[in-house]
XYZ file of C-alpha atoms in Angstrom:
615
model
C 46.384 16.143 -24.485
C 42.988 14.965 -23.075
C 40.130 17.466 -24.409
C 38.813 19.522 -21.682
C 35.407 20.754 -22.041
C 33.421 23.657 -19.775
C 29.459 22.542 -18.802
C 27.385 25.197 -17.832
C 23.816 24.695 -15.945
C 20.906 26.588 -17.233
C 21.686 29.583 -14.723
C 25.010 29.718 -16.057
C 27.280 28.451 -12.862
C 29.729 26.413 -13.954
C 29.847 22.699 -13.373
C 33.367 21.812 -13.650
C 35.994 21.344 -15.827
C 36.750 17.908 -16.670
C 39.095 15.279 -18.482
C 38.559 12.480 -20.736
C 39.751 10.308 -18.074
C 36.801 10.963 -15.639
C 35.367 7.245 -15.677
C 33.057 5.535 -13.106
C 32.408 1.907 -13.749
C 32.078 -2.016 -12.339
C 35.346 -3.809 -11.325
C 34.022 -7.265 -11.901
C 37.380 -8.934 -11.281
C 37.417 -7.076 -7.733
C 34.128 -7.340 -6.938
C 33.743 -3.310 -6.919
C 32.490 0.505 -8.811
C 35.761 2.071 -10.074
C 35.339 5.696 -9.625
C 38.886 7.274 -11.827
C 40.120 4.220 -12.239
C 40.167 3.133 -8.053
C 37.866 1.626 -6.117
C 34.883 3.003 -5.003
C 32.531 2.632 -2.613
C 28.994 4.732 -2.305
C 27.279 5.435 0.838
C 24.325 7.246 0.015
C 20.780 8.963 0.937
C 17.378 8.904 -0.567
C 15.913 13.015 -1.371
C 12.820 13.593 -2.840
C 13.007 17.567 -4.359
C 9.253 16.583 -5.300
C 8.629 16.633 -1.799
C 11.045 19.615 -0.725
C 10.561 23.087 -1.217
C 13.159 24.299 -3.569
C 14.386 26.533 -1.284
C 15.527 24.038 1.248
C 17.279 22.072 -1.245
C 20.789 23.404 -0.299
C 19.823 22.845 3.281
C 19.199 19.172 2.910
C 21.666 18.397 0.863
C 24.159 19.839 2.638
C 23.256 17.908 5.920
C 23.542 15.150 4.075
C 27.086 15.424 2.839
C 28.234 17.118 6.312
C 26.746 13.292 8.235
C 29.249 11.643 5.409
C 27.317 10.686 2.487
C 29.215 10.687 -0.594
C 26.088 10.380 -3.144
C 22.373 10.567 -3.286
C 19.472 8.471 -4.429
C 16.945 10.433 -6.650
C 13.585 9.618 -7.896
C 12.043 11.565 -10.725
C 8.207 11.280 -11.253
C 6.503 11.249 -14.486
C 3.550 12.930 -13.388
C 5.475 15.721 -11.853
C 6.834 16.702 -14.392
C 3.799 16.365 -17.606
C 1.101 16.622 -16.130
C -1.035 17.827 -19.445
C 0.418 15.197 -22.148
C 3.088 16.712 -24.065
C 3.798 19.739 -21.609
C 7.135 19.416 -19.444
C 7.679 21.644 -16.534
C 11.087 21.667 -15.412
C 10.692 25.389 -13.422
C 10.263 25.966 -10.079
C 10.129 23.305 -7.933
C 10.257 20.704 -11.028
C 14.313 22.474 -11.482
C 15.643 19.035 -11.840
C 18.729 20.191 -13.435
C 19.449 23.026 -10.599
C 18.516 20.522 -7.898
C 21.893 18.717 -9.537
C 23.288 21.711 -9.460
C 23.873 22.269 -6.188
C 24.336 18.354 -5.118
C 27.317 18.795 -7.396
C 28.091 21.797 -5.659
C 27.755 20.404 -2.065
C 30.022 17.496 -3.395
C 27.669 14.784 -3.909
C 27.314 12.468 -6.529
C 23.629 11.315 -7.819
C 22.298 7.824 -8.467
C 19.165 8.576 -10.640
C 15.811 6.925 -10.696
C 13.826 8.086 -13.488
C 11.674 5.382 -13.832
C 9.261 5.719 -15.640
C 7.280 3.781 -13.043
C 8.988 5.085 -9.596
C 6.464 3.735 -6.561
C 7.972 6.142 -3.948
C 4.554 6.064 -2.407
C 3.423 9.096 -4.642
C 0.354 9.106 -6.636
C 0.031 6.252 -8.918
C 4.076 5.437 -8.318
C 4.912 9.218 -10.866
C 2.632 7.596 -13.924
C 0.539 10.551 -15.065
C -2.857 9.715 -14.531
C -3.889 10.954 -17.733
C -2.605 7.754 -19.472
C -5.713 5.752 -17.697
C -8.170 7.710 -20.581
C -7.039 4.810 -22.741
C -9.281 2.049 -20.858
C -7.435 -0.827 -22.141
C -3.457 0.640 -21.390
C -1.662 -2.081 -19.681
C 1.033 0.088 -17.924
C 4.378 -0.678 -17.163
C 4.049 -3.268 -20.202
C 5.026 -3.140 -24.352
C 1.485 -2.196 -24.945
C 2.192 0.661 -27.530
C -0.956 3.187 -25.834
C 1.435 2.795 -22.782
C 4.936 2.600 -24.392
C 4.361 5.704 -26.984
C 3.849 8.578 -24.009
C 6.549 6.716 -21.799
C 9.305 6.857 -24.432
C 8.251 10.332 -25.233
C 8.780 11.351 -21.720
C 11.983 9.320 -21.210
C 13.510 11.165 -24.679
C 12.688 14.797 -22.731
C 14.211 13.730 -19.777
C 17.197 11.485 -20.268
C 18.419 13.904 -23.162
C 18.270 16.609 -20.496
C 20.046 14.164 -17.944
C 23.180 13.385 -20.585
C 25.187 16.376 -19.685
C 25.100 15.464 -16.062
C 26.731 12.056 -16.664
C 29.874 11.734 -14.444
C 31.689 10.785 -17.945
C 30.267 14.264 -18.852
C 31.008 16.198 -16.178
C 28.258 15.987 -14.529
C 27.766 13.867 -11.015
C 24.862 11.210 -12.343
C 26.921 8.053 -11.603
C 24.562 5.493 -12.447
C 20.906 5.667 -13.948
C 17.715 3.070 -12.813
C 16.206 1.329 -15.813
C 12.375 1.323 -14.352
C 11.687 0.273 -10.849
C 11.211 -3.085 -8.816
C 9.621 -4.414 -11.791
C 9.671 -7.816 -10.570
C 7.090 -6.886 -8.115
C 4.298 -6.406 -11.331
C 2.376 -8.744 -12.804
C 3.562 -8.078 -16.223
C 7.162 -10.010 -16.014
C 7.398 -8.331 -19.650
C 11.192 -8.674 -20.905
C 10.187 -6.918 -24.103
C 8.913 -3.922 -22.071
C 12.615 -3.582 -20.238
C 14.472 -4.232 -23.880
C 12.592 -1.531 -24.965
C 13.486 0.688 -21.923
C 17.199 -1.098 -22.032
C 17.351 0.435 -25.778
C 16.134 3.427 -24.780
C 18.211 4.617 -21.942
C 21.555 3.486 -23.934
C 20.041 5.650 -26.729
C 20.038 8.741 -24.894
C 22.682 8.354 -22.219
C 25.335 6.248 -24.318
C 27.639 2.647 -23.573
C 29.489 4.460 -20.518
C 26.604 5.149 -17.914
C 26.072 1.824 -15.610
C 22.784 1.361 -15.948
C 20.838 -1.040 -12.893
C 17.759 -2.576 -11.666
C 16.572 -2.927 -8.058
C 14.212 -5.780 -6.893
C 12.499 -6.660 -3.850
C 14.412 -9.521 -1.724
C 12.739 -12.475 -3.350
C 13.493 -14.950 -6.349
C 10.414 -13.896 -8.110
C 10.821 -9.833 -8.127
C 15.094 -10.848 -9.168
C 13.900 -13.078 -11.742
C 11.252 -10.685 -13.640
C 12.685 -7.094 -12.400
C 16.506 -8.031 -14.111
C 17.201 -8.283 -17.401
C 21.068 -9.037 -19.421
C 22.592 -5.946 -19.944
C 21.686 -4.109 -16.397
C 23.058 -4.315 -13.252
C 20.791 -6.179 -11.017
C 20.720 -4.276 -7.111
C 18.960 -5.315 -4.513
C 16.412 -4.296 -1.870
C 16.243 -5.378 1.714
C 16.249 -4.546 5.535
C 16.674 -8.056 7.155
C 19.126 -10.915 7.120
C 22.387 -9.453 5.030
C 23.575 -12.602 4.050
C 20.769 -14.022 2.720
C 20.333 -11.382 1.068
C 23.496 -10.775 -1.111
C 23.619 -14.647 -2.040
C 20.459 -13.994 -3.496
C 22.319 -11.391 -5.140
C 25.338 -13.095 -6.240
C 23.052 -15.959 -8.249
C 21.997 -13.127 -10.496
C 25.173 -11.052 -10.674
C 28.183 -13.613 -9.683
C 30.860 -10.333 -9.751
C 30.746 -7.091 -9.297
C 29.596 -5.059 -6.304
C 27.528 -6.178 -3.411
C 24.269 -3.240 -3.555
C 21.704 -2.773 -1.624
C 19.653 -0.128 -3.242
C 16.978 0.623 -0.352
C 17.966 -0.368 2.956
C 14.882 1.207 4.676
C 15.788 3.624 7.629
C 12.026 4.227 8.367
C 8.480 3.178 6.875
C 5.837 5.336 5.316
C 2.546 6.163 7.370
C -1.471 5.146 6.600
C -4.354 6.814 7.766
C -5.966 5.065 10.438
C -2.453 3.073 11.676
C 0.313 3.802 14.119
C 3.422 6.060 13.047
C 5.607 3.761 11.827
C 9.420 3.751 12.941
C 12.212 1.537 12.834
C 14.772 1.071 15.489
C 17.947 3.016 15.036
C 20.207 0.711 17.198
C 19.345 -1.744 14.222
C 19.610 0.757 11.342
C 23.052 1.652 12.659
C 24.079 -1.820 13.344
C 23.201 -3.330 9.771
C 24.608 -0.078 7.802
C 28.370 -0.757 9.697
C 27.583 -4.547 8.726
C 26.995 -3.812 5.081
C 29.723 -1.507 5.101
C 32.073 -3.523 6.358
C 31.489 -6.171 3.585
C 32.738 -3.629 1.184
C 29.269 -2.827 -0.199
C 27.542 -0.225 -1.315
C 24.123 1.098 0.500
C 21.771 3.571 -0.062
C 19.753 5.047 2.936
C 15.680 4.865 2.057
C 14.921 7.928 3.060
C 17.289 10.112 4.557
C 15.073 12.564 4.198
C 11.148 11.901 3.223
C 9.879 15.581 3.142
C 5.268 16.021 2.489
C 3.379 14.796 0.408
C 1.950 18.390 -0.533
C -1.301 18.682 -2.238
C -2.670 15.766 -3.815
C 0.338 13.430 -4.064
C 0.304 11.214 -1.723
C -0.196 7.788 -2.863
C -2.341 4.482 -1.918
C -1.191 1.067 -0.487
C -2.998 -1.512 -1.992
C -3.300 -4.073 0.853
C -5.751 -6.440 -0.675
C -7.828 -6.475 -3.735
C -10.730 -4.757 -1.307
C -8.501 -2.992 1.006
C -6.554 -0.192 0.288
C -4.441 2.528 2.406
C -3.757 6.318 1.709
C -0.464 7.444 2.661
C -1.049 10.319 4.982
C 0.455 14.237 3.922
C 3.679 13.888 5.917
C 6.393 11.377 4.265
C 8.603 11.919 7.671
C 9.132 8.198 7.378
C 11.285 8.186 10.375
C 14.665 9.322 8.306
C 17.194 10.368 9.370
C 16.374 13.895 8.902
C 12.747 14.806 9.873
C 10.183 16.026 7.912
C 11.280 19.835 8.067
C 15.031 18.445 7.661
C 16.197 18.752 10.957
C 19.037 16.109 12.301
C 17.824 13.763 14.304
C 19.169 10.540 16.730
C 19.566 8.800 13.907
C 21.476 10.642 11.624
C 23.476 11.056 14.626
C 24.347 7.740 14.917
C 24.587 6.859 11.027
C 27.393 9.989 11.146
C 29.107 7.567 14.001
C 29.080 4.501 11.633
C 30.278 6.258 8.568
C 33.164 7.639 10.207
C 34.830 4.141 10.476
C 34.511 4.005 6.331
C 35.505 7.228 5.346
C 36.418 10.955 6.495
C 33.450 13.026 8.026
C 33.682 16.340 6.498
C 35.373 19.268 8.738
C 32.671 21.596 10.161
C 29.715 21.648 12.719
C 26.124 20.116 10.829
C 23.501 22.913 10.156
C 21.351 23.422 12.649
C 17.677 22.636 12.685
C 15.746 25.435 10.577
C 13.803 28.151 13.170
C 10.194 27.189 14.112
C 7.636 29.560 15.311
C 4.571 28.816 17.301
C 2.355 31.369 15.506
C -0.774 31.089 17.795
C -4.380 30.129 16.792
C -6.059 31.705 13.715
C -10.458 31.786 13.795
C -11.836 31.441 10.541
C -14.676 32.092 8.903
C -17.269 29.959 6.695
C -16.794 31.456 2.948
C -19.173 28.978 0.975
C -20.333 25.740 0.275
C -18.198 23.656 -1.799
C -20.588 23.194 -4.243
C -21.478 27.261 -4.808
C -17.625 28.111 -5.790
C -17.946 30.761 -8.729
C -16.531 29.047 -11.928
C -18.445 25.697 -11.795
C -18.642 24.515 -14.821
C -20.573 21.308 -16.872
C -18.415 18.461 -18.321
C -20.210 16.863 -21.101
C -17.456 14.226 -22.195
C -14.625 12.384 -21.095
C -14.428 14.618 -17.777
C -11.170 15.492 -16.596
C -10.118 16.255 -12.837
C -6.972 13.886 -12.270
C -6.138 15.209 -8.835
C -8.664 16.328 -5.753
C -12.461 16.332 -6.504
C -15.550 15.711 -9.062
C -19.173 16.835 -8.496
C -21.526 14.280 -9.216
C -25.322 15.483 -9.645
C -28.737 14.261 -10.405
C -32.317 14.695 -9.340
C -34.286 12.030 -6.829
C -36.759 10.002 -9.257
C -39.026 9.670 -6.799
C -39.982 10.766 -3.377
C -38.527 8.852 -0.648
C -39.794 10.176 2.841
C -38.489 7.518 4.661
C -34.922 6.690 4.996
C -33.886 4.478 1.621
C -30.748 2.746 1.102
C -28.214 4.731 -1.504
C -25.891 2.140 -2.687
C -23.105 1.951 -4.826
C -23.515 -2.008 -5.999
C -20.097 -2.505 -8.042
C -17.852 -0.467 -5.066
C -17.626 2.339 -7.563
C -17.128 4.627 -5.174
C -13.108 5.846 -6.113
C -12.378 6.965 -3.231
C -14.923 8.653 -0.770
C -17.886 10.509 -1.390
C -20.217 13.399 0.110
C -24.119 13.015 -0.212
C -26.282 15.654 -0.066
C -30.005 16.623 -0.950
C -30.594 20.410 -1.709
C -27.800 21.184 -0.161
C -28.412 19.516 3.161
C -25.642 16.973 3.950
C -26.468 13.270 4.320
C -23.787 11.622 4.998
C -20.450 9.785 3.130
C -20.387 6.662 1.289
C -16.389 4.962 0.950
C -14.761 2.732 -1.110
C -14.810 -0.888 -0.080
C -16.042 -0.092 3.683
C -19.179 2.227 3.371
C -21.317 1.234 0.014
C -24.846 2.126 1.026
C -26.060 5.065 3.644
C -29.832 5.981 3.744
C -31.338 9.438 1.878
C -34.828 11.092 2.261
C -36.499 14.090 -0.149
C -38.892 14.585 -2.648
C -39.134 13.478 -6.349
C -36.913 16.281 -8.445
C -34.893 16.962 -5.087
C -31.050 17.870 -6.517
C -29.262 14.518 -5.653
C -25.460 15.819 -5.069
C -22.203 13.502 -4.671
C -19.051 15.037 -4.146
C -16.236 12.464 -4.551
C -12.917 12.755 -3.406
C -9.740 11.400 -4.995
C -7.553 10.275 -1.837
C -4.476 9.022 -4.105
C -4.253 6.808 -6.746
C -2.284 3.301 -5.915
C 1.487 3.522 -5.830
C 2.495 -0.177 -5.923
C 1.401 -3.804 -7.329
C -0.873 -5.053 -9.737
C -3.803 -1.978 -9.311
C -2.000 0.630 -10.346
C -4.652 1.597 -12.883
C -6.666 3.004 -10.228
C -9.441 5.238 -12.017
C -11.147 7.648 -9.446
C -14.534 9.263 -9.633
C -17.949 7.802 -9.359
C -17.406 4.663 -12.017
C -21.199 3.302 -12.280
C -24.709 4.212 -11.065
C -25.943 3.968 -8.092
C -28.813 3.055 -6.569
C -31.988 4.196 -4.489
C -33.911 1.922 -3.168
C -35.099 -0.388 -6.677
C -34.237 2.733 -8.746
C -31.065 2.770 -10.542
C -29.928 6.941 -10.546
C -29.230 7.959 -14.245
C -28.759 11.402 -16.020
C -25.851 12.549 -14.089
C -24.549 16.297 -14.949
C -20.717 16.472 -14.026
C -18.578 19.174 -12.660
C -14.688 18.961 -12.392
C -14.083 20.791 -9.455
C -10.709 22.639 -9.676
C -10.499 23.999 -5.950
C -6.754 25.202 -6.175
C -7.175 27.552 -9.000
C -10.213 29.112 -7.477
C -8.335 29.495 -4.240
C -5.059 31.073 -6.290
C -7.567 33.248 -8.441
C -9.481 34.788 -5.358
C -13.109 33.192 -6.524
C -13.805 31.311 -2.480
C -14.142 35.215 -1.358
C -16.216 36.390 -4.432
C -18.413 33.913 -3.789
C -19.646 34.886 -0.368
C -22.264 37.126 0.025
C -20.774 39.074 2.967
C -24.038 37.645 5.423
C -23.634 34.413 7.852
C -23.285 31.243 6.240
C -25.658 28.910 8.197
C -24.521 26.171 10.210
C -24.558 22.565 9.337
C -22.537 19.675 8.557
C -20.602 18.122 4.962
C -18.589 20.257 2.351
C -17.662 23.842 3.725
C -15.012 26.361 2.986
C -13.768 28.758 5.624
C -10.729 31.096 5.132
C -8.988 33.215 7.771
C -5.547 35.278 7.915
C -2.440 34.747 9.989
C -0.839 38.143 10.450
C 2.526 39.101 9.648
C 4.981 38.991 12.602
C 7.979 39.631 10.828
C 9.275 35.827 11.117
C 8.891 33.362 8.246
C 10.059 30.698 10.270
C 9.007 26.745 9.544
C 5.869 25.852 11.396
C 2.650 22.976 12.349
C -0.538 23.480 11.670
C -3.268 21.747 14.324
C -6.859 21.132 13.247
C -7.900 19.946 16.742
C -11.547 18.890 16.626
C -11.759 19.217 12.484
C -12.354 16.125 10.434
C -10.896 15.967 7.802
C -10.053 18.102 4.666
C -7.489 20.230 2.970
C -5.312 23.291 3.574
C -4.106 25.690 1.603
C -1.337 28.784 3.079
C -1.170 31.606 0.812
C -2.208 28.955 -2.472
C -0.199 26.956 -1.763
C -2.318 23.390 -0.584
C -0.479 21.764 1.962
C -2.280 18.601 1.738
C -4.974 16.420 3.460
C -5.323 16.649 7.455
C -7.659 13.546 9.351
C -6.746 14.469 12.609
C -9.888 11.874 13.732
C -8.078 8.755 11.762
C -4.963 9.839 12.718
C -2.036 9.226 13.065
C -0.721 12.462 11.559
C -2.183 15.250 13.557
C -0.232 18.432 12.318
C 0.551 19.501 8.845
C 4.194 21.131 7.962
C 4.099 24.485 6.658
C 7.797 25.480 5.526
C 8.831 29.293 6.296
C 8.802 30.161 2.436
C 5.751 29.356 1.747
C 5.139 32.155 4.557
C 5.158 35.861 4.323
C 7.033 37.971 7.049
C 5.502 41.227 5.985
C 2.035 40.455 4.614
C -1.176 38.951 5.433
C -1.044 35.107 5.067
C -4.187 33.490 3.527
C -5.261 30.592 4.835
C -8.096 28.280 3.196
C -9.474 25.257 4.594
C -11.400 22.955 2.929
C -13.633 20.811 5.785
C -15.392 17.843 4.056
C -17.599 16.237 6.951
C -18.190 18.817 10.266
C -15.858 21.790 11.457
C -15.648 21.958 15.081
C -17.721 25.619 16.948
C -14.439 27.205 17.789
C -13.482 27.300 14.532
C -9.629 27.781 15.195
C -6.585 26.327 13.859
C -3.607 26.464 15.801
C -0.188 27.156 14.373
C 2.564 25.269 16.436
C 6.214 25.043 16.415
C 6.673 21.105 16.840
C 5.044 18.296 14.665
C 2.398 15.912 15.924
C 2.334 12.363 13.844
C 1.894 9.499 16.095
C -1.197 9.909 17.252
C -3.887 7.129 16.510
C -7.184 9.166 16.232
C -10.648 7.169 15.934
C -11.985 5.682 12.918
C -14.994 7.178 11.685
């Protein structure tokens, strides 16, 4: 009799109950995955949980299954997950295994992508940015300061992963081995032996392990390696593409990995979409070849926070993705259907049975009204400021930078920052008076005056560390001296400045004084409540006539609003991170110049496609 084992998740609901003969597997000789021992083919959706809030999960997911997807697609980041070496956080939000959990339960299986390099256009593509203390790592390579940490993490995670295995009961049918590695300048084989060795390791013969490469000869020809499946990536010109596929994997299934349903958003450019006429169109093409395609996204969800990563479009010209990762899916940003799902639920029914049952509706919005706040403190004055002597730490937001002027300088004097060390923008003032901003590669020198001793202070903001390409080692702070005038600035005190614990601990309020903050421009903190209603319905927060900043509701920090670059103009606030009974705390972080009205406004429709000015 075939042994039948019981798998239990960490909250103790069972799996499933399973046979020896669960198998899934390549048919080589027909070209397809054998799921049981008959043919199978997957039509699946990318879902971020990093980008979800945990208690939507079961929401998504089940839209997704109820349009006709079979599987998933499902990034993990590094950096999400450690982000103090040698401390994993699986709880919460990070519930990996429970986010399984209920796929399995909802009836979909999961193609994993654990990396350890993901791109996903989140902060330095899910590398921890604590690896860049070593100042010679060459990531994503054999180099052993690099290779040490990522096997570490990859024996936490894929020994936690094993159980889910389809062979194990699980619903993990296949597992990524890195990530478009063809598209780095490494091209080092030994790196994805290493990686090949240690996936096998942990996850055994059965699993089908894979690699997916941009559409090129060059990304196929350094991203694949013997031994791993090679998948492709592409959104134009099917047949092209899959011969380019067959002359690195003759037999087996056709795969395209990400065919792209949307594209991500910058600062300062126009919302991106992508036609859904074509996105429908090329799906029942790809289908109808027998192959198998996964949806990038179906669902994109926020970049929350500080996650959000950088587009490197030159070696002096780089892009922050903006807060919302709406991407155009197939299900929006707060997960509601859309036209396009619509229509990708049309295709799919000529391939396979829809599910019985009406889709879930949208989740409830609320147009909460407009909220005045109030000015708490300077940036600079929060209680808890404290002096880094050595090797200074703030991975994620922002570092104080301060010094004295050496000299006086009553006339205006060029400030400049002579090797662009500027990482990523930076806020100048003199006792406390703002000057003005300096920016990496577009604003190196603005003008200062004061007197000699005057306390010289730079606030520099982290706006993402780069996701993709050869600059992934993107080290953020103030990396060299500047300069004033013909005197280089030396003798710099530095302060880590960990806004989102003094927001969670309540130190913004202690630190002001209970009298008028005066008016002026740069750095300011103002806080303000939005009172309960009963409803803790999904809503979009409007900045109209801020600049740009951060947000936090109730501690949690939504992530970075520019309403003046544009083109995202609203931030999502999900209904849990809402009370329907108490007081809601809201904290807002304005960098450069808050408008006099001082009001947010809390809507119940998202604005992203609109094109502010550049400043």
């Amino acid at each position: 009799m075939p042994k039948i084992i019981r798998i239990l998740s960490k909250d103790h609901v069972p799996l499933r109950y399973f046979a020896d003969s669960r198998s899934f597997s390549i048919d080589y000789k027909n070209n397809c995955f054998q799921k049981d021992g008959k043919p199978f083919q997957y039509i699946s959706g990318s879902i971020h949980y990093s980008r979800i809030p945990r208690e939507y999960w079961k929401d998504r997911l089940l839209k997704m299954y109820m349009t006709g997807l079979n599987a998933i697609q499902v990034y993990v980041p590094w950096n999400f997950h450690e982000t103090v070496q040698g401390v994993f956080n699986f709880a919460g939000d990070r519930d990996l295994e429970y986010f399984l959990n209920l796929a399995n339960q909802t009836g979909l299986l999961v193609i994993l992508r654990p990396g350890p390099y993901i791109c996903a256009e989140w902060e330095m593509g899910g590398l921890p940015a604590w690896l860049l203390q070593k100042p010679n790592i060459i990531l994503r390579s054999a180099d052993t300061e690099y290779l040490k940490p990522a096997s570490e993490w990859l024996a936490e995670l894929l020994t936690k992963m094993r159980p889910w295995l389809y062979q194990n009961g699980g619903n993990i049918i296949s597992v990524q081995v890195e990530n478009e590695y063809g598209s780095y300048f490494a091209c080092d084989y030994n790196y994805m032996r290493h990686l090949h060795t240690l996936f096998r390791l942990f996850l055994g013969e059965d699993v089908i392990l894979f690699t997916t490469d941009g559409n090129t000869d060059k990304e196929m020809i350094c991203g694949t390696l013997e031994g791993l499946y090679a998948t492709i990536d592409f959104d134009t010109n099917i047949t092209a593409a899959f011969i380019r596929q067959r002359r690195f994997e003759p037999k087996g299934p056709l795969v395209n990995s990400e065919f792209y349903t949307g594209w991500l958003d910058h600062w300062g450019e126009k919302h991106a979409s992508v036609d859904t006429v074509k996105v429908s169109k090329m799906l029942g093409e790809m289908l109808s070849m027998g192959a198998s395609v996964n949806m990038y996204m179906f669902e994109g969800g926020t970049n929350f926070g500080y996650w959000n990563g950088k587009s490197a479009i030159s070696v002096y010209l780089f892009r922050s993705v903006v807060t919302s990762y709406d991407y155009n899916a197939p299900l929006s940003e707060a997960g509601d259907p859309t036209d396009k799902l619509l229509a990708i639920r049309d295709v799919i029914k000529n391939f396979r049975d829809i599910p019985v049952g009406p889709m879930p509706p949208a989740t409830p919005k609320f147009a909460y009204g407009f909220v005045t706040l109030q000015k708490v403190c300077k940036t600079l004055f929060i209680s808890g400021l404290s002096l880094c002597y050595v090797n200074c730490v703030q991975y994620y937001g922002f570092m104080l930078y301060r010094t004295t002027l050496p000299r006086n300088v009553p006339e205006p004097t060029p400030l400049i920052s002579p090797l662009n060390g500027i990482h990523d923008r930076a806020y100048v003032s003199v006792n406390g008076v703002y000057q003005g901003l300096m920016e990496r590669d577009t604003a190196l020198v603005m003008n200062v005056t004061g007197q000699q001793g005057d306390q010289l202070d730079i606030l520099v903001e982290n706006m993402g560390r780069i996701n993709f390409g050869s600059y992934i080692n993107d080290k953020k702070g103030l990396l060299g001296n500047l300069i004033l005038g013909n005197d280089v600035l030396t003798d710099w005190s530095i302060y880590p400045l960990d806004i989102d614990t003094a927001v969670a601990n309540g130190w913004l309020q202690a630190a002001h004084s209970g009298s008028a903050m005066e008016a002026g421009d740069g750095p300011m903190i103002y806080s303000g409540t939005l009172k309960s209603t009963g409803l803790a319905w999904d809503t979009f927060v409007k900045l109209n006539g801020w600049t740009k900043g951060q947000v936090w509701v109730n501690e949690v920090n939504l992530g970075r609003y520019w309403p003046q670059r544009g083109p995202q103009q609203t931030l999502y606030v999900p209904g849990p991170f809402l009370s329907a009974t108490q007081p809601n705390n809201i904290t807002v972080l304005e960098l450069e110049r808050a408008p006099s009205h001082r009001r947010i406004l809390f809507m119940d429709r998202p604005q992203l496609n609109n094109t502010g000015q550049k400043t």
